[in-house]
mmCIF file of C-alpha atoms in Angstrom:
data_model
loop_
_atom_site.group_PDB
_atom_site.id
_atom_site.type_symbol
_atom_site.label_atom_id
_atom_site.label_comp_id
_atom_site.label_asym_id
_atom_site.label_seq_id
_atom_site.Cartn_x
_atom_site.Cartn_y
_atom_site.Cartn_z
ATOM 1 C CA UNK R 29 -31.988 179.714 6.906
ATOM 2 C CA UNK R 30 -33.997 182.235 5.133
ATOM 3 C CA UNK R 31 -33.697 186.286 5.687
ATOM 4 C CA UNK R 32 -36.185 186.579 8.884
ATOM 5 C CA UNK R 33 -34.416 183.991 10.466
ATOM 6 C CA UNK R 34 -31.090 185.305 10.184
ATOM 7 C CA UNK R 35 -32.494 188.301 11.228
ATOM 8 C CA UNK R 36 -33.494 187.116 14.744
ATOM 9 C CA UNK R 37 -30.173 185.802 15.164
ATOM 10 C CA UNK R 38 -28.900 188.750 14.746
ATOM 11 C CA UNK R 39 -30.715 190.721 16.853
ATOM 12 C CA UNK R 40 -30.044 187.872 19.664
ATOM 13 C CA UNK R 41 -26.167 188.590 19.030
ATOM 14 C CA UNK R 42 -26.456 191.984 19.216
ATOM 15 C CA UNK R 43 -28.564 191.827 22.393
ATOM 16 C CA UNK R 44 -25.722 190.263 24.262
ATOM 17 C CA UNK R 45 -22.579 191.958 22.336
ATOM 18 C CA UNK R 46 -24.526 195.363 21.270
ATOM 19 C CA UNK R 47 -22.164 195.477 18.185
ATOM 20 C CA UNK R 48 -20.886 192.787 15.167
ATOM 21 C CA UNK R 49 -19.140 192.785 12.231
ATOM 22 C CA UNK R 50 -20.351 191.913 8.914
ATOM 23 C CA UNK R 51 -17.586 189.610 8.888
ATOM 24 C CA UNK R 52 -18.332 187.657 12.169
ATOM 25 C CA UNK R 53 -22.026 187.933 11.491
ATOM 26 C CA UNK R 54 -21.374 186.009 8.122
ATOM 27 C CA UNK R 55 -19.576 183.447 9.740
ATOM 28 C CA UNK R 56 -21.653 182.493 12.330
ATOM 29 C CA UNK R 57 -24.737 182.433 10.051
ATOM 30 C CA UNK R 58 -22.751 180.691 7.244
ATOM 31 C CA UNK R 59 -23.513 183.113 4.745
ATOM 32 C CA UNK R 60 -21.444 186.192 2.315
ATOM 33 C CA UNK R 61 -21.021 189.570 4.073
ATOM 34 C CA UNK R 62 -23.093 190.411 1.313
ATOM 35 C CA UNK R 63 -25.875 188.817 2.347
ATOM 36 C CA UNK R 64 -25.625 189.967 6.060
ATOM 37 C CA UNK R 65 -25.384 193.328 4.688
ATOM 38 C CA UNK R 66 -28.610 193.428 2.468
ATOM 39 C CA UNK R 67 -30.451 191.861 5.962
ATOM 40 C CA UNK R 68 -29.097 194.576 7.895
ATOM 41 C CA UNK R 69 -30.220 197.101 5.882
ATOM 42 C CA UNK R 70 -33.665 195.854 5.518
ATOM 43 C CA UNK R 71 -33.276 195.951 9.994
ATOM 44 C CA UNK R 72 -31.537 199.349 9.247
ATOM 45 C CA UNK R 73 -35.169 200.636 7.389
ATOM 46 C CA UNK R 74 -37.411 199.314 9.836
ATOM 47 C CA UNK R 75 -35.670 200.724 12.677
ATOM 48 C CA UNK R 76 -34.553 197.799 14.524
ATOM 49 C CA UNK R 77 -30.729 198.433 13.827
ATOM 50 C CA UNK R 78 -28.342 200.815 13.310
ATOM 51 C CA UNK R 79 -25.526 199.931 10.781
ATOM 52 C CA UNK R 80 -22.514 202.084 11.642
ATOM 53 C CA UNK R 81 -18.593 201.669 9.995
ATOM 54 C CA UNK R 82 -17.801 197.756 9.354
ATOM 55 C CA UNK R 83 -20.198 196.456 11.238
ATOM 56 C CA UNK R 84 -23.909 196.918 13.048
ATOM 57 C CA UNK R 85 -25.321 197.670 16.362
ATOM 58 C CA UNK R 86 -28.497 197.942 18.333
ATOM 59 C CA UNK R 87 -31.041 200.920 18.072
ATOM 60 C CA UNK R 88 -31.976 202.517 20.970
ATOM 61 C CA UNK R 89 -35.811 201.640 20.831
ATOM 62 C CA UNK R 90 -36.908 200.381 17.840
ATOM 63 C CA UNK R 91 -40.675 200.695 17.240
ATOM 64 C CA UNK R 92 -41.192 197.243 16.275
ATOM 65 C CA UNK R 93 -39.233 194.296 17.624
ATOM 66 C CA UNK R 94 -39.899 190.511 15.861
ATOM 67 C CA UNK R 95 -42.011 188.607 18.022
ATOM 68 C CA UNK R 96 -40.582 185.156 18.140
ATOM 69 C CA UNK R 97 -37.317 187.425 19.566
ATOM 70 C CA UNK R 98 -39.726 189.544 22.068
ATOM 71 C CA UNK R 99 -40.978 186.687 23.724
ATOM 72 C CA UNK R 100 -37.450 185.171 24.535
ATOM 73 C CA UNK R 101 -36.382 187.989 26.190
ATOM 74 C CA UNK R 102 -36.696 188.523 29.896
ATOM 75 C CA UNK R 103 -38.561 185.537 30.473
ATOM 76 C CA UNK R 104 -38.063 184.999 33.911
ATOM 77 C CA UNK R 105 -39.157 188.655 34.871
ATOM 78 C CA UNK R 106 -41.955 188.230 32.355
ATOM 79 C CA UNK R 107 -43.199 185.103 34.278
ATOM 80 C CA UNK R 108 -42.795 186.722 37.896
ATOM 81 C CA UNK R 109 -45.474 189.255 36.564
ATOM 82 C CA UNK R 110 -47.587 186.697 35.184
ATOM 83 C CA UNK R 111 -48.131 185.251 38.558
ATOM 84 C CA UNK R 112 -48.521 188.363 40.201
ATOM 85 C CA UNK R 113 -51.334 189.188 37.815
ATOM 86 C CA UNK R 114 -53.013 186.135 37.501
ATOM 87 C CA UNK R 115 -54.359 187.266 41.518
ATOM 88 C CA UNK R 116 -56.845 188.942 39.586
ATOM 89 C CA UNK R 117 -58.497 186.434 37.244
ATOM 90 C CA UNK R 118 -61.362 184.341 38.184
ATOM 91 C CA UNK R 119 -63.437 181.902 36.583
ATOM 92 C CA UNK R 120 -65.520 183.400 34.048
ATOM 93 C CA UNK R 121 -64.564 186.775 33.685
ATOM 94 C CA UNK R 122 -64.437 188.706 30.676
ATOM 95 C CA UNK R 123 -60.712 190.006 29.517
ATOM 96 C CA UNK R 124 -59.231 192.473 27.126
ATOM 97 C CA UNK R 125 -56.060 191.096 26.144
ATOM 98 C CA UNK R 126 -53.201 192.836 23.896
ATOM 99 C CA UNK R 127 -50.966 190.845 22.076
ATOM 100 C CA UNK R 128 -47.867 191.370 24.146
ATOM 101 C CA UNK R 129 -45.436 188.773 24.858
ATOM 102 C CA UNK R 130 -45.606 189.468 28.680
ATOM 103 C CA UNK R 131 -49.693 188.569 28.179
ATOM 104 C CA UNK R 132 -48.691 185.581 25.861
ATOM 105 C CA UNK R 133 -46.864 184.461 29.662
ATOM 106 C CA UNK R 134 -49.871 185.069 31.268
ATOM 107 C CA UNK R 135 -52.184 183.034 29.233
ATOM 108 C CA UNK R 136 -49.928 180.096 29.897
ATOM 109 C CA UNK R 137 -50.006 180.386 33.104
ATOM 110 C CA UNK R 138 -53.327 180.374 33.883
ATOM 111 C CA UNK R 139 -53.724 176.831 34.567
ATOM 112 C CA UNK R 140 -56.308 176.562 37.105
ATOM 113 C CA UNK R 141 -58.923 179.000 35.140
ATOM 114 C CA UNK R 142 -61.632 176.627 33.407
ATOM 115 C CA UNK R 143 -64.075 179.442 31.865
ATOM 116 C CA UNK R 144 -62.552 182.979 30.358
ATOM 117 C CA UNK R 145 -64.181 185.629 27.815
ATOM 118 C CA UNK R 146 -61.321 187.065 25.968
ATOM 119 C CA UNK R 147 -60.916 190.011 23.272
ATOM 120 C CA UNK R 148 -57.629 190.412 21.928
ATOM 121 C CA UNK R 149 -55.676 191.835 18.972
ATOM 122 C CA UNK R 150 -52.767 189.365 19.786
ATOM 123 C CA UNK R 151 -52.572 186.364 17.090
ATOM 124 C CA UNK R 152 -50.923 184.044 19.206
ATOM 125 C CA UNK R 153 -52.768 185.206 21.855
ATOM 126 C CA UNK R 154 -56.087 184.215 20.400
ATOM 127 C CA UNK R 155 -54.215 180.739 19.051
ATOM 128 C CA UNK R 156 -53.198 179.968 22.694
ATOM 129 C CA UNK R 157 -56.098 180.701 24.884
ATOM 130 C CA UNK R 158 -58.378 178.538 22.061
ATOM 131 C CA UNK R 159 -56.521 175.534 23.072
ATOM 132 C CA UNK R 160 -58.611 175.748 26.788
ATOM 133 C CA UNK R 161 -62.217 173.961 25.274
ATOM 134 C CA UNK R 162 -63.432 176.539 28.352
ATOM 135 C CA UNK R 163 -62.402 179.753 26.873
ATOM 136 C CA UNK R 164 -64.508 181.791 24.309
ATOM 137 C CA UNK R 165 -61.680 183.681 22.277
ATOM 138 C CA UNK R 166 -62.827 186.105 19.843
ATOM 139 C CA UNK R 167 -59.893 187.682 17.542
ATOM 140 C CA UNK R 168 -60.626 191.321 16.531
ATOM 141 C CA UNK R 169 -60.709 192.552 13.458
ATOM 142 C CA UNK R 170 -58.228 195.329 10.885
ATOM 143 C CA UNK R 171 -55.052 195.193 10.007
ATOM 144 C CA UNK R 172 -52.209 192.571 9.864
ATOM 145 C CA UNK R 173 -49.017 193.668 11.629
ATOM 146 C CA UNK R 174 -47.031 190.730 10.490
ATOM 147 C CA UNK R 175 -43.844 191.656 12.518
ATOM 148 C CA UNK R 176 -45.676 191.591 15.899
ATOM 149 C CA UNK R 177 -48.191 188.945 15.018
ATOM 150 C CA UNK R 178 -51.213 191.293 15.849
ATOM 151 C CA UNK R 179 -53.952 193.387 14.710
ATOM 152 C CA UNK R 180 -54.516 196.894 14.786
ATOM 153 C CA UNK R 181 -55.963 200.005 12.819
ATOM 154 C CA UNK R 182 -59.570 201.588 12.841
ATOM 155 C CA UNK R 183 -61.636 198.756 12.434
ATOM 156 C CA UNK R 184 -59.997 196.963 15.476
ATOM 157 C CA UNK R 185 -61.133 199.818 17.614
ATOM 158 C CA UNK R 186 -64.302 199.814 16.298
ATOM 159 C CA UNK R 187 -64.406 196.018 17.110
ATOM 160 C CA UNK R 188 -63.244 196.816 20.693
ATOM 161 C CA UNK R 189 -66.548 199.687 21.009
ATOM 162 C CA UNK R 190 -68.454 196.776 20.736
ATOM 163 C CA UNK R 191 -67.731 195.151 23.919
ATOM 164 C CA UNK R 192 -67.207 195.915 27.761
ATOM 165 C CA UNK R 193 -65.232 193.591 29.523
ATOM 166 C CA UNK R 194 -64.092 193.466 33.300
ATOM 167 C CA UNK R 195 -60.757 193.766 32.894
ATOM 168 C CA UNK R 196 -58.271 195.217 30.413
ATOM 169 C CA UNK R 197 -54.887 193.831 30.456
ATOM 170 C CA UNK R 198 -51.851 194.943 28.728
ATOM 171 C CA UNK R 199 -48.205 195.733 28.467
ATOM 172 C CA UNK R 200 -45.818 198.630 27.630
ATOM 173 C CA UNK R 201 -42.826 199.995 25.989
ATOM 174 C CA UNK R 202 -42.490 202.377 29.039
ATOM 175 C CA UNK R 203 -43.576 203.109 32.394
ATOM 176 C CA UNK R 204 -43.136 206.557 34.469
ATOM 177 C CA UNK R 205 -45.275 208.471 37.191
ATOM 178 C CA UNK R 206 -47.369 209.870 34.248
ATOM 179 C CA UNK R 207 -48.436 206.298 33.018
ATOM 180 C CA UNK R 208 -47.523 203.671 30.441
ATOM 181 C CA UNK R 209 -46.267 204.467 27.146
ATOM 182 C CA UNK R 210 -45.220 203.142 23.427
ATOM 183 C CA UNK R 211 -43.158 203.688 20.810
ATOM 184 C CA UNK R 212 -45.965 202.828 18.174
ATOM 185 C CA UNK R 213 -48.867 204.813 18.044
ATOM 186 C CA UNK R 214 -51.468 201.669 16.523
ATOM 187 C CA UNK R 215 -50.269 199.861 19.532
ATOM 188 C CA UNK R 216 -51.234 202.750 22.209
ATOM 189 C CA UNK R 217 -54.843 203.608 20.448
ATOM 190 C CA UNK R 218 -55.535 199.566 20.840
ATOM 191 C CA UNK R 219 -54.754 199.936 24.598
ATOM 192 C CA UNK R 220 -56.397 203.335 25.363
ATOM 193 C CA UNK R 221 -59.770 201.559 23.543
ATOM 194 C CA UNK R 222 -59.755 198.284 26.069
ATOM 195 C CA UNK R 223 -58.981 201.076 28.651
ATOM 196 C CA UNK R 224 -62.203 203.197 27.762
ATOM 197 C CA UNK R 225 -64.070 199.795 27.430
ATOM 198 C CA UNK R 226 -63.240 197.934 30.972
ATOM 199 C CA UNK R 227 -64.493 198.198 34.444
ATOM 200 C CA UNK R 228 -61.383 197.807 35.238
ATOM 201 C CA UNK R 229 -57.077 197.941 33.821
ATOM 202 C CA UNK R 230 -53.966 195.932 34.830
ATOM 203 C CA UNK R 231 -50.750 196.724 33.524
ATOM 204 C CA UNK R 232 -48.080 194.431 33.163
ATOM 205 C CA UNK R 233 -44.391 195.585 33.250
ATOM 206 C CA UNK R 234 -41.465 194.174 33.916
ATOM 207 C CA UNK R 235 -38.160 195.972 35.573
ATOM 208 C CA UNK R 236 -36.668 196.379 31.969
ATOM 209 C CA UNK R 237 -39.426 198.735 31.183
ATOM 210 C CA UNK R 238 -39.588 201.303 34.728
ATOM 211 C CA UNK R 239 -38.229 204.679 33.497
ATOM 212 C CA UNK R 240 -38.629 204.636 29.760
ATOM 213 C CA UNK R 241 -40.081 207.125 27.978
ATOM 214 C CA UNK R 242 -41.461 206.514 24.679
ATOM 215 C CA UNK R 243 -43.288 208.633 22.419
ATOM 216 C CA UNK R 244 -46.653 207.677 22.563
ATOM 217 C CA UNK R 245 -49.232 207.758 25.675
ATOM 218 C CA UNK R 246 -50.916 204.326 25.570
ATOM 219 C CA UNK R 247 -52.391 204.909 29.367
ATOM 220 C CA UNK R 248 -52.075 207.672 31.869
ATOM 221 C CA UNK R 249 -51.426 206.937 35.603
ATOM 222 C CA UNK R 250 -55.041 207.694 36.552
ATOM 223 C CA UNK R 251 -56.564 205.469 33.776
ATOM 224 C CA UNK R 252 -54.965 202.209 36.027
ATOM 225 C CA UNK R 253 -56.116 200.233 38.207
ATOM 226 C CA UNK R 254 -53.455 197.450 39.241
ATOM 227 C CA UNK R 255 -49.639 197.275 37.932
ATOM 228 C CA UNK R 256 -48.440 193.782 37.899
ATOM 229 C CA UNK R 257 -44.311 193.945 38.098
ATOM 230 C CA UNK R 258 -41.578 191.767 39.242
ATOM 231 C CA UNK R 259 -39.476 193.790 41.490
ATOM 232 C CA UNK R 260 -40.102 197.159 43.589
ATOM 233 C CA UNK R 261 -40.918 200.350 41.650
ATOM 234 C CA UNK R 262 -38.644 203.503 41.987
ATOM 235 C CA UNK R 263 -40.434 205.648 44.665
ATOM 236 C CA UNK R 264 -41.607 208.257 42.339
ATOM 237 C CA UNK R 265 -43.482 206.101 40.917
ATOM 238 C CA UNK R 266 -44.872 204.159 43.572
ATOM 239 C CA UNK R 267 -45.920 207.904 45.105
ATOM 240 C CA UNK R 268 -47.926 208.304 41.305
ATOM 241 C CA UNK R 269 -49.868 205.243 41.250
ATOM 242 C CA UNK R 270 -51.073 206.159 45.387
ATOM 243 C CA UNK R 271 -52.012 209.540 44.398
ATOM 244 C CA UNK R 272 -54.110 207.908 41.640
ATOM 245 C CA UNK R 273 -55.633 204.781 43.771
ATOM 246 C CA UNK R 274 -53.438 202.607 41.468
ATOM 247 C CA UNK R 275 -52.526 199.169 43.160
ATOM 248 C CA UNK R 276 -49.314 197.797 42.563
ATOM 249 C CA UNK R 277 -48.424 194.257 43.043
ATOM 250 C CA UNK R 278 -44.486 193.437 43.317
#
């Protein structure tokens, strides 16, 4: 098992016990304390951990979180919005797409659409809608984020400028009555460019997400158009998204 590896299995532990020892974590991975020590200090650096006396626990919100663990997590809630969502989409429309794990649900789901346009920063995005022979993917271009498997950075706005599509679809770190939010600010200048560049914006958000605040404003309340969730939205909230002709399906 090499170092990312143990990493995710880490951060899987810790999601269910929020703290381990170096000790236990050795054992279970079958390596020296040593080694689960340098991993968690690489975590530690990139924000995804904290390390604290003898052993290791979660950080609060870590800007980045690995995206083979991302998409394991909250799958059924990330699958209720999918369908919810997928109201919207009709043969041979034109998408934004981000590269979030709740979209990655969506594209799989979308079983009865033969024809699609699609724009995304999202690797595995691109990879999975260009297994329909109906869909024309294209991939924008700039920067590598290898942790979350996308692309980001000036030249992938400037890529998105050159389109308009129908819909923009995204996730989000965060949602409150002011709008969507993220903790990283590449991720939120991707989503405010489909915004600006669609006739129209879905959000997709599961209940894990309602409440949050993170740092970074990736689309204000009156920039949507339809939030897709999986259960009811707290009523200050609800009373945002009417006051801004947002539609909310739950």
């Amino acid at each position: 098992m090499v170092s990312f590896q143990r990493q995710e299995q880490i951060l899987k532990l810790l999601n269910t016990k929020q703290f381990a020892r170096y000790s236990d974590l050795a054992k279970v991975l079958f390596v020296s304390p040593a080694t689960v020590r340098r991993d968690t200090l690489d975590m530690e650096n990139r924000g995804l951990v904290k390390r604290v006396l003898n052993g290791v626990t979660l950080s609060q919100e870590p800007e980045d979180v690995p995206y083979d663990y991302s998409v394991t997590l909250n799958l059924d809630a990330k699958r209720m919005v999918a369908s919810r969502a997928g109201r919207l989409i009709k043969n041979g429309m034109s998408l934004f797409i981000d590269s979030s794990t709740t979209a990655l649900v969506l594209i799989r789901e979308l079983k009865d659409i033969d024809e699609l346009y699609i724009v995304t920063n999202g690797i595995l995005i691109a990879l999975e809608a260009s297994k329909r022979p109906g869909w024309r993917v294209n991939l924008v271009g700039g920067a590598v984020n290898k942790m979350l498997e996308n692309i980001s950075g000036d030249k992938a706005i400037r890529d998105i400028e050159n389109y308009q599509a129908e819909l923009a679809i995204f996730s989000c770190r965060g949602l409150i009555g002011a709008g969507a939010n993220d903790a990283n600010d590449l991720e939120a200048n991707i989503k405010r460019a489909f915004a600006a560049h669609a006739d129209a914006v879905m959000l997709l958000v599961d209940h894990t997400k309602v409440g949050k605040h993170q740092l970074y404003m990736s689309a204000p309340m009156n920039a949507l158009n339809y939030i897709a969730t999986d259960k009811v939205m707290p009523e200050a909230i609800v009373n945002a998204a009417r006051a801004n002709h947002v539609q909310i399906f739950d």
